[in-house]
Amino acid sequence: MRFTGTEDYVATDDLTVAVNAAITLQRPLLVKGEPGTGKTELARQVAAALKVPMLEWAVKSTTRAQQGLYEYDAVSRLRDSQLGDDRVHDISNYIRKGKLWQAFDADERVVLLIDEIDKADIEFPNDLLQELDKMEFHVYETGETIAAKHRPIVIITSNNEKELPDAFLRRCFFHYIKFPDAETLAKIVEVHHPGIKPALLTTALTQFFSVRDQQGLKKKPSTSEMLDWLKLLLAEDLSAEDLKSDPSSALPRLHGALLKNEQDVHLFERLAFMARGGR
């Protein structure tokens, strides 16, 4: 199994090397990068390229590691026992399989995405160390050990909101997705908006990188926001000349797709005010 990218996903050489290295080493691939740089989409595209199913475990602040293994529904069992239901005699009826169990139990190799692991409690990664390392876990209620039939390709994403434990990092192959340069971003745009006029693309990219490079910006626009902005420009049938039509305004056309908080909008409004000589 080797990943070389897909028609729908522009993968840089260093990213494809990272994916294939993780597959060869049979280690989880830990992917970091700015929000909107395609970390989650990477897992979907790896699954599509390798023609294997994908399971997605979206981590939240309340997510516990145990939920990825299984959950025992003691409340339902108690209720059924009070109602005289025969199901209570088989405790397995009250075991809910988590995403790791589903991945381990699959009849073929799967891609398992653990998305935004840094949202959970700091102990969350440590609680998964043994399971991800040995690819097995014990179910205490039934006494059985669940071992992976086929070792899944594990892709873990992080937005770097909090530091991950060293012991966890040691078990992963790490890759940081850098923000794409203009050439790579143009290739990404061509995938999503084929046939876009070169003049419009050049002007849009120039304005986009001008926004990203502005000092004092609280949130830099991401790749996904750039694609949304271009979609709006095309829907409004705007040309390169339209984007340049108001040189006195520092705000790009349809800037709501790029700037996502009032501080950044006010920053560009102040720049426009100063460019007009403070009048």
mmCIF file of C-alpha atoms in Angstrom:
data_model
loop_
_atom_site.group_PDB
_atom_site.id
_atom_site.type_symbol
_atom_site.label_atom_id
_atom_site.label_comp_id
_atom_site.label_asym_id
_atom_site.label_seq_id
_atom_site.Cartn_x
_atom_site.Cartn_y
_atom_site.Cartn_z
ATOM 1 C CA MET A 1 0.000 0.000 0.000
ATOM 2 C CA ARG A 2 1.463 3.322 -1.109
ATOM 3 C CA PHE A 3 -0.183 6.729 -1.125
ATOM 4 C CA THR A 4 0.623 9.033 -4.035
ATOM 5 C CA GLY A 5 -2.191 11.564 -3.703
ATOM 6 C CA THR A 6 -5.467 11.691 -5.622
ATOM 7 C CA GLU A 7 -7.070 13.769 -8.345
ATOM 8 C CA ASP A 8 -9.072 15.586 -5.669
ATOM 9 C CA TYR A 9 -6.228 16.252 -3.225
ATOM 10 C CA VAL A 10 -2.904 17.946 -3.933
ATOM 11 C CA ALA A 11 -0.374 16.184 -1.721
ATOM 12 C CA THR A 12 3.151 17.591 -1.538
ATOM 13 C CA ASP A 13 6.114 15.237 -1.768
ATOM 14 C CA ASP A 14 6.920 15.525 1.938
ATOM 15 C CA LEU A 15 3.321 14.691 2.859
ATOM 16 C CA THR A 16 3.227 11.552 0.710
ATOM 17 C CA VAL A 17 6.566 10.490 2.229
ATOM 18 C CA ALA A 18 5.099 10.948 5.721
ATOM 19 C CA VAL A 19 1.968 8.922 4.947
ATOM 20 C CA ASN A 20 3.935 6.046 3.419
ATOM 21 C CA ALA A 21 6.502 6.095 6.235
ATOM 22 C CA ALA A 22 3.731 5.759 8.825
ATOM 23 C CA ILE A 23 2.197 2.872 6.871
ATOM 24 C CA THR A 24 5.577 1.126 6.598
ATOM 25 C CA LEU A 25 6.393 1.619 10.277
ATOM 26 C CA GLN A 26 2.829 0.671 11.277
ATOM 27 C CA ARG A 27 2.737 3.756 13.471
ATOM 28 C CA PRO A 28 -0.035 6.343 13.820
ATOM 29 C CA LEU A 29 0.533 9.391 11.629
ATOM 30 C CA LEU A 30 0.196 12.546 13.725
ATOM 31 C CA VAL A 31 -0.641 15.485 11.452
ATOM 32 C CA LYS A 32 -0.498 19.065 12.685
ATOM 33 C CA GLY A 33 -1.072 22.330 10.872
ATOM 34 C CA GLU A 34 -3.246 25.406 10.748
ATOM 35 C CA PRO A 35 -7.015 24.796 10.740
ATOM 36 C CA GLY A 36 -8.239 24.505 7.166
ATOM 37 C CA THR A 37 -5.055 23.083 5.658
ATOM 38 C CA GLY A 38 -6.615 19.709 4.796
ATOM 39 C CA LYS A 39 -5.634 17.514 7.747
ATOM 40 C CA THR A 40 -8.998 15.808 8.084
ATOM 41 C CA GLU A 41 -9.423 15.560 4.323
ATOM 42 C CA LEU A 42 -6.053 13.795 4.131
ATOM 43 C CA ALA A 43 -7.457 10.745 5.920
ATOM 44 C CA ARG A 44 -10.417 10.578 3.547
ATOM 45 C CA GLN A 45 -8.128 10.834 0.532
ATOM 46 C CA VAL A 46 -5.731 8.178 1.855
ATOM 47 C CA ALA A 47 -8.692 5.830 2.270
ATOM 48 C CA ALA A 48 -9.935 6.650 -1.234
ATOM 49 C CA ALA A 49 -6.488 6.225 -2.809
ATOM 50 C CA LEU A 50 -5.854 2.887 -1.085
ATOM 51 C CA LYS A 51 -9.468 1.784 -1.709
ATOM 52 C CA VAL A 52 -10.158 0.931 1.922
ATOM 53 C CA PRO A 53 -13.001 1.972 4.257
ATOM 54 C CA MET A 54 -12.563 4.856 6.692
ATOM 55 C CA LEU A 55 -13.769 5.230 10.262
ATOM 56 C CA GLU A 56 -13.849 8.701 11.796
ATOM 57 C CA TRP A 57 -13.637 9.420 15.521
ATOM 58 C CA ALA A 58 -14.307 13.136 16.031
ATOM 59 C CA VAL A 59 -12.846 14.124 19.390
ATOM 60 C CA LYS A 60 -14.571 16.739 21.566
ATOM 61 C CA SER A 61 -13.680 18.346 24.886
ATOM 62 C CA THR A 62 -15.888 15.802 26.675
ATOM 63 C CA THR A 63 -14.587 12.741 24.808
ATOM 64 C CA ARG A 64 -13.016 9.992 26.902
ATOM 65 C CA ALA A 65 -10.539 7.431 25.568
ATOM 66 C CA GLN A 66 -12.753 4.592 26.812
ATOM 67 C CA GLN A 67 -15.452 5.659 24.353
ATOM 68 C CA GLY A 68 -13.127 4.728 21.502
ATOM 69 C CA LEU A 69 -12.894 1.189 22.858
ATOM 70 C CA TYR A 70 -16.394 0.428 24.135
ATOM 71 C CA GLU A 71 -19.063 1.564 26.569
ATOM 72 C CA TYR A 72 -21.060 -0.630 28.929
ATOM 73 C CA ASP A 73 -24.708 0.447 29.196
ATOM 74 C CA ALA A 74 -25.468 -0.589 32.760
ATOM 75 C CA VAL A 75 -28.598 1.579 32.912
ATOM 76 C CA SER A 76 -30.255 -0.264 30.014
ATOM 77 C CA ARG A 77 -29.359 -3.617 31.548
ATOM 78 C CA LEU A 78 -30.886 -2.616 34.877
ATOM 79 C CA ARG A 79 -34.059 -1.444 33.146
ATOM 80 C CA ASP A 80 -34.336 -4.683 31.153
ATOM 81 C CA SER A 81 -33.815 -6.753 34.304
ATOM 82 C CA GLN A 82 -36.699 -4.939 35.974
ATOM 83 C CA LEU A 83 -38.855 -5.655 32.932
ATOM 84 C CA GLY A 84 -37.868 -9.348 32.896
ATOM 85 C CA ASP A 85 -36.152 -9.147 29.502
ATOM 86 C CA ASP A 86 -34.111 -12.270 28.657
ATOM 87 C CA ARG A 87 -31.419 -10.075 27.070
ATOM 88 C CA VAL A 88 -29.987 -9.358 30.521
ATOM 89 C CA HIS A 89 -28.431 -12.823 30.682
ATOM 90 C CA ASP A 90 -25.967 -11.909 27.910
ATOM 91 C CA ILE A 91 -23.921 -8.899 28.990
ATOM 92 C CA SER A 92 -22.601 -8.444 25.445
ATOM 93 C CA ASN A 93 -26.026 -7.056 24.521
ATOM 94 C CA TYR A 94 -25.100 -3.951 26.513
ATOM 95 C CA ILE A 95 -21.614 -3.400 25.136
ATOM 96 C CA ARG A 96 -21.410 -0.602 22.562
ATOM 97 C CA LYS A 97 -18.424 -0.868 20.266
ATOM 98 C CA GLY A 98 -16.288 2.240 19.878
ATOM 99 C CA LYS A 99 -14.392 3.315 16.767
ATOM 100 C CA LEU A 100 -11.191 1.484 17.760
ATOM 101 C CA TRP A 101 -13.104 -1.739 18.335
ATOM 102 C CA GLN A 102 -14.813 -1.329 14.951
ATOM 103 C CA ALA A 103 -11.414 -0.760 13.290
ATOM 104 C CA PHE A 104 -9.865 -3.759 15.048
ATOM 105 C CA ASP A 105 -12.841 -5.962 14.184
ATOM 106 C CA ALA A 106 -13.028 -5.016 10.495
ATOM 107 C CA ASP A 107 -12.577 -7.832 7.967
ATOM 108 C CA GLU A 108 -10.175 -5.680 5.949
ATOM 109 C CA ARG A 109 -7.649 -2.983 6.674
ATOM 110 C CA VAL A 110 -9.235 0.406 7.333
ATOM 111 C CA VAL A 111 -8.135 3.998 7.803
ATOM 112 C CA LEU A 112 -8.976 5.186 11.322
ATOM 113 C CA LEU A 113 -9.111 8.968 11.717
ATOM 114 C CA ILE A 114 -8.826 10.346 15.255
ATOM 115 C CA ASP A 115 -9.714 13.939 14.519
ATOM 116 C CA GLU A 116 -8.551 16.919 16.627
ATOM 117 C CA ILE A 117 -7.080 14.915 19.482
ATOM 118 C CA ASP A 118 -5.910 18.125 21.174
ATOM 119 C CA LYS A 119 -9.520 19.062 21.996
ATOM 120 C CA ALA A 120 -9.743 16.358 24.650
ATOM 121 C CA ASP A 121 -8.330 16.263 28.159
ATOM 122 C CA ILE A 122 -4.528 16.079 28.428
ATOM 123 C CA GLU A 123 -4.754 12.481 29.689
ATOM 124 C CA PHE A 124 -6.703 11.345 26.612
ATOM 125 C CA PRO A 125 -3.633 10.516 24.454
ATOM 126 C CA ASN A 126 -1.938 8.678 27.351
ATOM 127 C CA ASP A 127 -5.041 6.548 27.869
ATOM 128 C CA LEU A 128 -4.700 5.233 24.311
ATOM 129 C CA LEU A 129 -0.974 4.428 24.399
ATOM 130 C CA GLN A 130 -1.199 0.681 24.903
ATOM 131 C CA GLU A 131 -4.179 0.177 22.601
ATOM 132 C CA LEU A 132 -2.523 1.995 19.688
ATOM 133 C CA ASP A 133 0.823 0.344 20.366
ATOM 134 C CA LYS A 134 -0.281 -3.285 20.853
ATOM 135 C CA MET A 135 -3.445 -2.994 18.751
ATOM 136 C CA GLU A 136 -5.501 -4.838 21.340
ATOM 137 C CA PHE A 137 -7.486 -4.184 24.511
ATOM 138 C CA HIS A 138 -9.358 -6.106 27.209
ATOM 139 C CA VAL A 139 -13.115 -5.999 27.767
ATOM 140 C CA TYR A 140 -13.484 -6.442 31.523
ATOM 141 C CA GLU A 141 -17.245 -7.057 31.492
ATOM 142 C CA THR A 142 -16.979 -10.076 29.163
ATOM 143 C CA GLY A 143 -13.403 -11.138 29.848
ATOM 144 C CA GLU A 144 -12.452 -11.135 26.166
ATOM 145 C CA THR A 145 -9.446 -9.548 24.493
ATOM 146 C CA ILE A 146 -10.089 -7.665 21.263
ATOM 147 C CA ALA A 147 -7.093 -7.762 18.912
ATOM 148 C CA ALA A 148 -6.909 -6.138 15.495
ATOM 149 C CA LYS A 149 -7.590 -8.568 12.663
ATOM 150 C CA HIS A 150 -5.793 -6.158 10.334
ATOM 151 C CA ARG A 151 -3.683 -3.328 11.731
ATOM 152 C CA PRO A 152 -5.525 -0.115 10.768
ATOM 153 C CA ILE A 153 -3.831 2.910 9.228
ATOM 154 C CA VAL A 154 -4.259 5.432 12.025
ATOM 155 C CA ILE A 155 -4.220 9.148 11.181
ATOM 156 C CA ILE A 156 -4.426 11.580 14.107
ATOM 157 C CA THR A 157 -4.935 15.308 13.598
ATOM 158 C CA SER A 158 -4.142 18.170 15.954
ATOM 159 C CA ASN A 159 -4.589 21.936 15.697
ATOM 160 C CA ASN A 160 -1.841 22.400 18.283
ATOM 161 C CA GLU A 161 -4.234 23.810 20.884
ATOM 162 C CA LYS A 162 -2.348 21.967 23.611
ATOM 163 C CA GLU A 163 0.894 20.002 23.927
ATOM 164 C CA LEU A 164 0.680 16.238 23.555
ATOM 165 C CA PRO A 165 2.549 13.923 25.979
ATOM 166 C CA ASP A 166 6.061 12.822 25.007
ATOM 167 C CA ALA A 167 5.204 9.146 25.468
ATOM 168 C CA PHE A 168 2.396 9.533 22.953
ATOM 169 C CA LEU A 169 4.536 11.485 20.480
ATOM 170 C CA ARG A 170 7.214 8.778 20.637
ATOM 171 C CA ARG A 171 4.754 6.242 19.235
ATOM 172 C CA CYS A 172 3.734 8.400 16.257
ATOM 173 C CA PHE A 173 5.239 9.440 12.963
ATOM 174 C CA PHE A 174 4.902 13.221 12.876
ATOM 175 C CA HIS A 175 4.214 15.584 9.996
ATOM 176 C CA TYR A 176 3.424 19.296 10.007
ATOM 177 C CA ILE A 177 1.421 20.499 6.998
ATOM 178 C CA LYS A 178 2.955 23.830 6.074
ATOM 179 C CA PHE A 179 0.712 26.464 4.596
ATOM 180 C CA PRO A 180 0.973 26.028 0.802
ATOM 181 C CA ASP A 181 2.980 28.474 -1.260
ATOM 182 C CA ALA A 182 1.378 30.336 -4.180
ATOM 183 C CA GLU A 183 2.264 27.630 -6.720
ATOM 184 C CA THR A 184 0.828 24.808 -4.614
ATOM 185 C CA LEU A 185 -2.236 26.860 -3.729
ATOM 186 C CA ALA A 186 -2.848 27.513 -7.432
ATOM 187 C CA LYS A 187 -2.823 23.733 -8.024
ATOM 188 C CA ILE A 188 -5.311 23.249 -5.179
ATOM 189 C CA VAL A 189 -7.567 25.932 -6.658
ATOM 190 C CA GLU A 190 -7.422 24.247 -10.073
ATOM 191 C CA VAL A 191 -8.654 20.993 -8.495
ATOM 192 C CA HIS A 192 -11.660 22.710 -6.896
ATOM 193 C CA HIS A 193 -12.323 25.372 -9.544
ATOM 194 C CA PRO A 194 -11.038 23.990 -12.856
ATOM 195 C CA GLY A 195 -10.730 26.442 -15.696
ATOM 196 C CA ILE A 196 -10.607 29.570 -13.553
ATOM 197 C CA LYS A 197 -9.281 32.544 -15.525
ATOM 198 C CA PRO A 198 -5.536 33.023 -14.932
ATOM 199 C CA ALA A 199 -5.867 36.796 -14.408
ATOM 200 C CA LEU A 200 -8.545 36.344 -11.747
ATOM 201 C CA LEU A 201 -6.548 33.611 -10.011
ATOM 202 C CA THR A 202 -3.344 35.686 -9.996
ATOM 203 C CA THR A 203 -5.090 38.767 -8.597
ATOM 204 C CA ALA A 204 -7.036 36.743 -6.035
ATOM 205 C CA LEU A 205 -3.909 34.937 -4.827
ATOM 206 C CA THR A 206 -2.039 38.246 -4.547
ATOM 207 C CA GLN A 207 -4.817 39.751 -2.427
ATOM 208 C CA PHE A 208 -5.173 36.581 -0.365
ATOM 209 C CA PHE A 209 -1.483 36.426 0.554
ATOM 210 C CA SER A 210 -1.528 40.170 1.223
ATOM 211 C CA VAL A 211 -4.261 39.561 3.797
ATOM 212 C CA ARG A 212 -2.425 36.606 5.348
ATOM 213 C CA ASP A 213 0.836 38.561 5.613
ATOM 214 C CA GLN A 214 -0.735 41.583 7.293
ATOM 215 C CA GLN A 215 0.912 42.287 10.641
ATOM 216 C CA GLY A 216 -1.444 42.193 13.626
ATOM 217 C CA LEU A 217 -3.960 39.804 12.061
ATOM 218 C CA LYS A 218 -5.672 37.729 14.768
ATOM 219 C CA LYS A 219 -6.735 34.863 12.493
ATOM 220 C CA LYS A 220 -5.079 34.256 9.168
ATOM 221 C CA PRO A 221 -7.416 32.938 6.451
ATOM 222 C CA SER A 222 -6.883 29.280 5.613
ATOM 223 C CA THR A 223 -6.854 27.256 2.407
ATOM 224 C CA SER A 224 -10.503 26.289 2.840
ATOM 225 C CA GLU A 225 -11.459 29.945 3.319
ATOM 226 C CA MET A 226 -9.545 30.868 0.189
ATOM 227 C CA LEU A 227 -11.559 28.270 -1.749
ATOM 228 C CA ASP A 228 -14.822 29.596 -0.311
ATOM 229 C CA TRP A 229 -13.827 33.142 -1.290
ATOM 230 C CA LEU A 230 -13.039 32.094 -4.854
ATOM 231 C CA LYS A 231 -16.352 30.257 -5.066
ATOM 232 C CA LEU A 232 -18.112 33.513 -4.180
ATOM 233 C CA LEU A 233 -16.044 35.517 -6.677
ATOM 234 C CA LEU A 234 -16.980 33.081 -9.423
ATOM 235 C CA ALA A 235 -20.646 33.039 -8.367
ATOM 236 C CA GLU A 236 -20.711 36.844 -8.584
ATOM 237 C CA ASP A 237 -18.882 36.673 -11.925
ATOM 238 C CA LEU A 238 -16.232 39.111 -10.725
ATOM 239 C CA SER A 239 -13.129 39.731 -12.814
ATOM 240 C CA ALA A 240 -9.562 40.590 -11.920
ATOM 241 C CA GLU A 241 -10.406 44.225 -12.698
ATOM 242 C CA ASP A 242 -13.338 44.110 -10.265
ATOM 243 C CA LEU A 243 -10.998 43.031 -7.465
ATOM 244 C CA LYS A 244 -8.752 46.009 -8.199
ATOM 245 C CA SER A 245 -11.590 48.485 -8.685
ATOM 246 C CA ASP A 246 -11.320 50.267 -5.318
ATOM 247 C CA PRO A 247 -7.668 50.910 -4.466
ATOM 248 C CA SER A 248 -8.680 53.141 -1.529
ATOM 249 C CA SER A 249 -10.172 50.158 0.311
ATOM 250 C CA ALA A 250 -7.831 47.786 2.102
ATOM 251 C CA LEU A 251 -10.649 45.269 2.463
ATOM 252 C CA PRO A 252 -10.929 42.717 -0.351
ATOM 253 C CA ARG A 253 -14.276 42.144 -2.046
ATOM 254 C CA LEU A 254 -16.530 39.721 -0.132
ATOM 255 C CA HIS A 255 -14.046 39.827 2.735
ATOM 256 C CA GLY A 256 -16.444 37.991 5.063
ATOM 257 C CA ALA A 257 -15.186 34.731 3.569
ATOM 258 C CA LEU A 258 -11.617 35.561 4.643
ATOM 259 C CA LEU A 259 -11.871 37.657 7.810
ATOM 260 C CA LYS A 260 -13.743 35.945 10.611
ATOM 261 C CA ASN A 261 -13.675 38.415 13.506
ATOM 262 C CA GLU A 262 -14.358 42.103 14.010
ATOM 263 C CA GLN A 263 -10.800 42.891 15.185
ATOM 264 C CA ASP A 264 -9.352 41.881 11.819
ATOM 265 C CA VAL A 265 -12.032 43.785 9.887
ATOM 266 C CA HIS A 266 -11.304 46.904 11.974
ATOM 267 C CA LEU A 267 -7.577 46.436 11.306
ATOM 268 C CA PHE A 268 -8.115 46.650 7.549
ATOM 269 C CA GLU A 269 -10.552 49.535 7.934
ATOM 270 C CA ARG A 270 -7.874 51.484 9.851
ATOM 271 C CA LEU A 271 -5.357 50.700 7.119
ATOM 272 C CA ALA A 272 -7.769 52.037 4.506
ATOM 273 C CA PHE A 273 -8.361 55.156 6.623
ATOM 274 C CA MET A 274 -4.630 55.824 6.892
ATOM 275 C CA ALA A 275 -4.143 55.171 3.166
ATOM 276 C CA ARG A 276 -6.655 57.970 2.490
ATOM 277 C CA GLY A 277 -4.554 60.308 4.616
ATOM 278 C CA GLY A 278 -6.749 60.033 7.693
ATOM 279 C CA ARG A 279 -9.566 61.978 6.074
#
